[in-house]
Backbone as CSV, one residue per row, in Angstrom:
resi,resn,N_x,N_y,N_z,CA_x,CA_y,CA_z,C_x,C_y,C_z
1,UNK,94.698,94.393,116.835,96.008,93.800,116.673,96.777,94.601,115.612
2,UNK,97.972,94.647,116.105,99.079,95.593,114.789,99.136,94.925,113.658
3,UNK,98.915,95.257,112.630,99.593,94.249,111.632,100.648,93.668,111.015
4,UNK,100.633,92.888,110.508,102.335,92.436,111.064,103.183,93.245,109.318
5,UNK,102.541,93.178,109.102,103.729,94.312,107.569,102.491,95.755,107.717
6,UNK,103.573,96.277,108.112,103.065,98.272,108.361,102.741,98.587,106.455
7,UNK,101.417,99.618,106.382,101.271,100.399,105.036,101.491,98.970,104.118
8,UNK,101.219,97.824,104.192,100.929,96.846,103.081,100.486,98.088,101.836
9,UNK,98.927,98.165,102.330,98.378,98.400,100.574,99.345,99.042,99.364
10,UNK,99.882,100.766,99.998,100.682,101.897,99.579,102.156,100.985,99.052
11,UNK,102.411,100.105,100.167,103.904,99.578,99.758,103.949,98.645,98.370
12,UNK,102.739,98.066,98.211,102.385,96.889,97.083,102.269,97.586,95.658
13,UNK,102.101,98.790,95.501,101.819,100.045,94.731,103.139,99.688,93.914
14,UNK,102.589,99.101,92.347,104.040,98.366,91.642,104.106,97.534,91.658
15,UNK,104.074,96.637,92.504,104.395,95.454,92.387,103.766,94.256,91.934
16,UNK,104.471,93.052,91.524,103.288,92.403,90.424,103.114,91.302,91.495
17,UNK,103.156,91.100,92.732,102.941,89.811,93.575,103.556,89.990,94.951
18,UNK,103.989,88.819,95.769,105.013,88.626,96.803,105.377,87.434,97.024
19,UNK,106.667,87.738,96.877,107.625,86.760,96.303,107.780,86.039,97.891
20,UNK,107.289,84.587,98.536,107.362,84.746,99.784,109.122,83.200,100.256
21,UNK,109.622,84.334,101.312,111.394,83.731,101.443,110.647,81.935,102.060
22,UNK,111.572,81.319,101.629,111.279,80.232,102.540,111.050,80.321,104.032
23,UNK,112.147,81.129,104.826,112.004,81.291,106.081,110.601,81.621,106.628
24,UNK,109.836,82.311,105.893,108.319,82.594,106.482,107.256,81.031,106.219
25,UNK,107.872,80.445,105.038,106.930,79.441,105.233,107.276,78.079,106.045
26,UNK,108.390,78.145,106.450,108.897,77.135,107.674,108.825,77.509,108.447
27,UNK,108.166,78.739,109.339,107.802,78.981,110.624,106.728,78.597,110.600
28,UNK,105.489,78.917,109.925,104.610,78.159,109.718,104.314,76.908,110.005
29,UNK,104.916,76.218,108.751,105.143,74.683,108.841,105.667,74.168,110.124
30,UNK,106.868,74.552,110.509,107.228,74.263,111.993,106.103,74.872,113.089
31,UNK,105.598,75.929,113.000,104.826,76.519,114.011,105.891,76.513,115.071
32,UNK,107.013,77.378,114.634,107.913,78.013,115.257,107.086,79.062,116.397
33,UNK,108.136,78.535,117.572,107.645,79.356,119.054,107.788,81.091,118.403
34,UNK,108.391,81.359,117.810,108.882,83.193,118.344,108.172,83.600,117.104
35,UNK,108.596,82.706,115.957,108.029,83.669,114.269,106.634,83.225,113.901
36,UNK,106.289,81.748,114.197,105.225,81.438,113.134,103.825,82.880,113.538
37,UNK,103.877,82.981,114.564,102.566,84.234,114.811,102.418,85.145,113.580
38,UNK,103.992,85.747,113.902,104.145,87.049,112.392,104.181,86.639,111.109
39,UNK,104.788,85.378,111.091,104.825,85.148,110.061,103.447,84.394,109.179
40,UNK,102.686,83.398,110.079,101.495,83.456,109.348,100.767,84.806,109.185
41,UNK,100.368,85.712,110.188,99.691,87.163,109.573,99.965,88.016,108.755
42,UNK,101.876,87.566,108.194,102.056,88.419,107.050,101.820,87.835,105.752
43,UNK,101.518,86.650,106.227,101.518,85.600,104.633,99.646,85.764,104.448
44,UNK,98.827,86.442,105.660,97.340,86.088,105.367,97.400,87.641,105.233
45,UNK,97.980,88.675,105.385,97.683,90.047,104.921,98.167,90.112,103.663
46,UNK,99.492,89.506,103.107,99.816,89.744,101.842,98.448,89.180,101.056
47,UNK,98.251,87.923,101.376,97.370,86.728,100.575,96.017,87.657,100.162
48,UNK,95.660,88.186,101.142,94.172,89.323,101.363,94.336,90.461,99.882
49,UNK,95.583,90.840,99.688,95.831,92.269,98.846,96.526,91.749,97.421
50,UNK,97.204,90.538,97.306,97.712,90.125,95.961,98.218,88.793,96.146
51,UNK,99.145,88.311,94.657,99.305,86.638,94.759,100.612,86.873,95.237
52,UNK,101.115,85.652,96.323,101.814,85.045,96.715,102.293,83.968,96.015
53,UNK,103.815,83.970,95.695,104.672,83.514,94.716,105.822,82.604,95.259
54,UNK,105.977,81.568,95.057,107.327,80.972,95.069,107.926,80.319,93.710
55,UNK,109.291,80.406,93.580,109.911,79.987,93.227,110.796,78.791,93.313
56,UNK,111.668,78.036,92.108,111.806,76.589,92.651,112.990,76.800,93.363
57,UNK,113.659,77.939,93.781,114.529,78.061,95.055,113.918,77.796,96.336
58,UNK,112.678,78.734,96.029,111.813,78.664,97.520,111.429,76.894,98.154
59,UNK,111.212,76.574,96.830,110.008,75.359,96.671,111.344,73.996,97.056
60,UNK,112.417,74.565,96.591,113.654,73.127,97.405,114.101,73.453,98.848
61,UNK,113.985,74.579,99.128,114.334,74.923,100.232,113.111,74.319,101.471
62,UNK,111.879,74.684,101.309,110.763,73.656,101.630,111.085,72.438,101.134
63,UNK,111.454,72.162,100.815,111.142,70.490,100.413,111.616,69.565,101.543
64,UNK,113.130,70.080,102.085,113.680,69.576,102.939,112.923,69.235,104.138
65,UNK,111.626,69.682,104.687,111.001,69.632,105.314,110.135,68.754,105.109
66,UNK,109.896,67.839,104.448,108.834,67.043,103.684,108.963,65.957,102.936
67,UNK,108.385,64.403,103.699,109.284,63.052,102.710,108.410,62.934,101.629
68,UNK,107.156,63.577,101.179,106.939,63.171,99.782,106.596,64.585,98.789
69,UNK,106.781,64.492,97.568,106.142,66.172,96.735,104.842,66.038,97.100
70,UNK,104.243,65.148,97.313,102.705,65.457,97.248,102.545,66.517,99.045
71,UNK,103.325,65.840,99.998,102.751,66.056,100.703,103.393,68.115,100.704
72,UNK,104.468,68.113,100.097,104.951,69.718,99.970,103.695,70.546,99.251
73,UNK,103.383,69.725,97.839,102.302,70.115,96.983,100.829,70.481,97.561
74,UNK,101.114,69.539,98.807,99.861,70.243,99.851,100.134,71.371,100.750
75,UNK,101.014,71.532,101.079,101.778,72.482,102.040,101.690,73.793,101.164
76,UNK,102.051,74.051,99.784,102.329,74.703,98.623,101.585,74.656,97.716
77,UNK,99.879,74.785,98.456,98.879,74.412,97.101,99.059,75.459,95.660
78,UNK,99.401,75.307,94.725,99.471,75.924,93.777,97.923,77.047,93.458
79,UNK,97.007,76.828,93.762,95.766,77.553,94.265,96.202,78.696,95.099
80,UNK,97.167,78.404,96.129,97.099,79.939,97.252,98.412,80.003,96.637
81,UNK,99.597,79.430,96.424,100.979,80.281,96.436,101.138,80.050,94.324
82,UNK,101.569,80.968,93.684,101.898,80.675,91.920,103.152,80.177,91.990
83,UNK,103.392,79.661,91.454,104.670,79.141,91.117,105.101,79.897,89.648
84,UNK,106.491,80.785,90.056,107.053,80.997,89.207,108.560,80.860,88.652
85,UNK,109.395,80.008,87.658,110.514,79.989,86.924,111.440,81.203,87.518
86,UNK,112.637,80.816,87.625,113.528,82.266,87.306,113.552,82.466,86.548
87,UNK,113.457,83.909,86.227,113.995,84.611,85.497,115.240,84.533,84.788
88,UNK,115.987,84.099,83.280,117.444,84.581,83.195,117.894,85.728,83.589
89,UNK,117.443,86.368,83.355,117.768,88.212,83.883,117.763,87.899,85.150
90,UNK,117.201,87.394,86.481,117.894,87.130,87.404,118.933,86.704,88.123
91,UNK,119.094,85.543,87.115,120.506,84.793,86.793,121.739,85.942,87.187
92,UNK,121.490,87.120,86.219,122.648,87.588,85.591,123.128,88.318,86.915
93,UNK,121.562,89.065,87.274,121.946,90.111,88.487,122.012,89.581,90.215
94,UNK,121.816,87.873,89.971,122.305,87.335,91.328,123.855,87.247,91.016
95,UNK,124.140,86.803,90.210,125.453,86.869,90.134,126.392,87.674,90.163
96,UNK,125.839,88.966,89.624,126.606,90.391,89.928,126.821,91.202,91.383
97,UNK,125.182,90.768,92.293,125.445,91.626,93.325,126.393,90.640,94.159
98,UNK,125.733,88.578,93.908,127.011,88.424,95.126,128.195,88.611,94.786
99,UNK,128.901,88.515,93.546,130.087,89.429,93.275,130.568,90.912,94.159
100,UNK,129.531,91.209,94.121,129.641,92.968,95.168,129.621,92.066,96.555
101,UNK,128.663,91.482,97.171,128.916,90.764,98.515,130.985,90.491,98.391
102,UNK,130.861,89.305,97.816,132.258,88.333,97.756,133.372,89.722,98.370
103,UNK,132.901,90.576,97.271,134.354,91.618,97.262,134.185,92.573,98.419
104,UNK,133.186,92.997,99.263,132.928,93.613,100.267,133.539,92.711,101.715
105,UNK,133.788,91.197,100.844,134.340,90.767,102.400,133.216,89.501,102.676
106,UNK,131.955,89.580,102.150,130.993,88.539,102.193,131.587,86.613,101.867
107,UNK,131.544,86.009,102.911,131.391,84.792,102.871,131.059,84.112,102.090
108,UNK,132.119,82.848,101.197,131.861,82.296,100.519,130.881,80.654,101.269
109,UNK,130.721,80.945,102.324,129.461,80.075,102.447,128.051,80.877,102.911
110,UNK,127.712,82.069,102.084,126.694,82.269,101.974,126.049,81.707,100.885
111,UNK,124.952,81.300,101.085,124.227,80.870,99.991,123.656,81.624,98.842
112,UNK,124.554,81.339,97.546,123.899,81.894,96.445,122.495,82.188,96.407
113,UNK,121.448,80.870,96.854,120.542,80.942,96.698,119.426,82.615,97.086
114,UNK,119.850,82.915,97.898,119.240,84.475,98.360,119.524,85.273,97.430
115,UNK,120.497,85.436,96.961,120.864,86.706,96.002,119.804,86.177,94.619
116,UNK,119.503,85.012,94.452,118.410,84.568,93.382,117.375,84.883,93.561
117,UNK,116.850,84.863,94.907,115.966,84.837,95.488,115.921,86.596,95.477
118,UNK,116.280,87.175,95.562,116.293,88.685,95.992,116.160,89.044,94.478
119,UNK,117.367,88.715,93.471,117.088,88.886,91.830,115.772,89.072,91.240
120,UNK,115.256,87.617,91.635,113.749,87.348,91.239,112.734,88.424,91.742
121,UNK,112.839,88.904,93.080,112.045,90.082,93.293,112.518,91.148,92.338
122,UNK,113.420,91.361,92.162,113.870,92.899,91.729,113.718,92.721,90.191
123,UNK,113.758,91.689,89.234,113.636,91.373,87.784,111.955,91.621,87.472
124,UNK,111.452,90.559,88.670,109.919,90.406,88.276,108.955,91.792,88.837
125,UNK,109.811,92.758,89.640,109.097,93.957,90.348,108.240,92.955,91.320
126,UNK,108.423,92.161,91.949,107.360,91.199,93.274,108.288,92.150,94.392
127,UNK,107.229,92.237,95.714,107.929,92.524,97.036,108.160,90.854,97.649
128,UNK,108.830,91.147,98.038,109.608,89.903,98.901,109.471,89.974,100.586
129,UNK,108.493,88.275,100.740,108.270,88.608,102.462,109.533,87.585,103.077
130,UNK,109.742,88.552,103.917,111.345,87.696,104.651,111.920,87.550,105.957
131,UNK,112.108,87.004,106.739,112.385,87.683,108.211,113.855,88.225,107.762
132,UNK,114.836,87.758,106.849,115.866,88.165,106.896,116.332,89.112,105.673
133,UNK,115.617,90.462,106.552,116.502,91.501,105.420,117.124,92.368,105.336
134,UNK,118.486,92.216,106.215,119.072,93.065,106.171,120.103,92.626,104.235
135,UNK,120.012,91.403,104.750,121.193,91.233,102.910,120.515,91.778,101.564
136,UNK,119.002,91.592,101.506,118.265,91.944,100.370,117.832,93.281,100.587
137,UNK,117.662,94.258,101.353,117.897,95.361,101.769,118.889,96.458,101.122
138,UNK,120.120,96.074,101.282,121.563,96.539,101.022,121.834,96.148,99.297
139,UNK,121.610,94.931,98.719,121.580,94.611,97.605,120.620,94.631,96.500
140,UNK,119.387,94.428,96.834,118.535,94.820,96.450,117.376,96.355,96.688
141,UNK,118.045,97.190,96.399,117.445,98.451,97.481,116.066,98.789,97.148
142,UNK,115.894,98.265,96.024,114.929,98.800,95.095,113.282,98.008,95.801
143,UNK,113.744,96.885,95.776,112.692,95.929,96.225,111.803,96.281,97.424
144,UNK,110.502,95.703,97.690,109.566,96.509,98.405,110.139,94.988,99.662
145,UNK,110.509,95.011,100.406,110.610,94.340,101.417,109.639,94.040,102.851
146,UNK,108.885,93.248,103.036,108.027,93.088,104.082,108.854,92.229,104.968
147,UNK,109.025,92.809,106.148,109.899,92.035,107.325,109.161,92.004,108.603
148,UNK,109.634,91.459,109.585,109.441,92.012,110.814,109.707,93.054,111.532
149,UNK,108.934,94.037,112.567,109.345,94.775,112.573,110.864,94.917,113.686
150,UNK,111.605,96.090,113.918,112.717,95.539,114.810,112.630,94.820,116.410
151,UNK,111.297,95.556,116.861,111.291,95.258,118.109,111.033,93.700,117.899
152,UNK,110.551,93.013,116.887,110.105,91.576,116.982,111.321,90.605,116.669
153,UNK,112.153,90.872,116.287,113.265,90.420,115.800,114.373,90.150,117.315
154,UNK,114.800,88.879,116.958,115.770,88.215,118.495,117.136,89.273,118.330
């Protein structure tokens, strides 16, 4: 079987974790028809080579999925995924690049929350697993990005 993030080991080279997007862990949870496949094998190849990280962006964005914390807290055992704080220094530089979005023409109903989410990779040096990266891509260039590959993508 292919693996679902190409050159993992070489790409992780730097990085202190993987920062994982909500979107990969609600395919999962849903056991989404098209993603959950890739997306659980990229969350059990990352898991295999280093720690898997969320943040309390990640961790509200899951929540919505779930009527009690305990039962998220099971979903999100603190054992397999770390829980980590933002960063202030993320703060500063979510706010700067969606500034660069806003003024490029970017939608003021995009959600802040990604550009935090993308910050936090690029402050803490974590790669970030995501189905959606073309925005953290372009803004974050630096960041080690694990996606799908194109042919898998709708």
């Amino acid at each position: 079987m292919t693996p679902a993030v190409a050159d993992l080991p070489a790409r992780l080279e730097g990085c202190h974790g993987v920062l994982v997007d909500s979107n990969v862990l609600l395919d999962v949870a849903t056991n989404d028809p098209h993603w959950s496949g890739w997306s659980g094998r990229a969350l059990a190849e990352c898991a295999e080579r280093t720690t898997l990280i969320v943040n309390p962006i990640v961790y509200a964005e899951v929540s919505i999925g779930y009527r009690t914390i305990e039962a998220l807290d099971a979903a999100l055992p603190s054992t397999v995924y770390r829980r980590e704080p933002l960063p202030w220094e993320a703060g500063f530089l979510a706010g700067k690049c969606f500034l660069v979005y806003r003024r490029r023409g970017g939608s003021r109903n995009s959600p802040l929350p990604d550009f935090y989410i993308g910050a936090h990779a690029a402050i803490a040096r974590l790669a970030l697993l995501t189905r959606d990266a073309a925005r953290y891509r372009t803004y974050f260039p630096k960041v080690a990005i694990f996606s799908p590959p194109k042919q898998h993508v709708r």
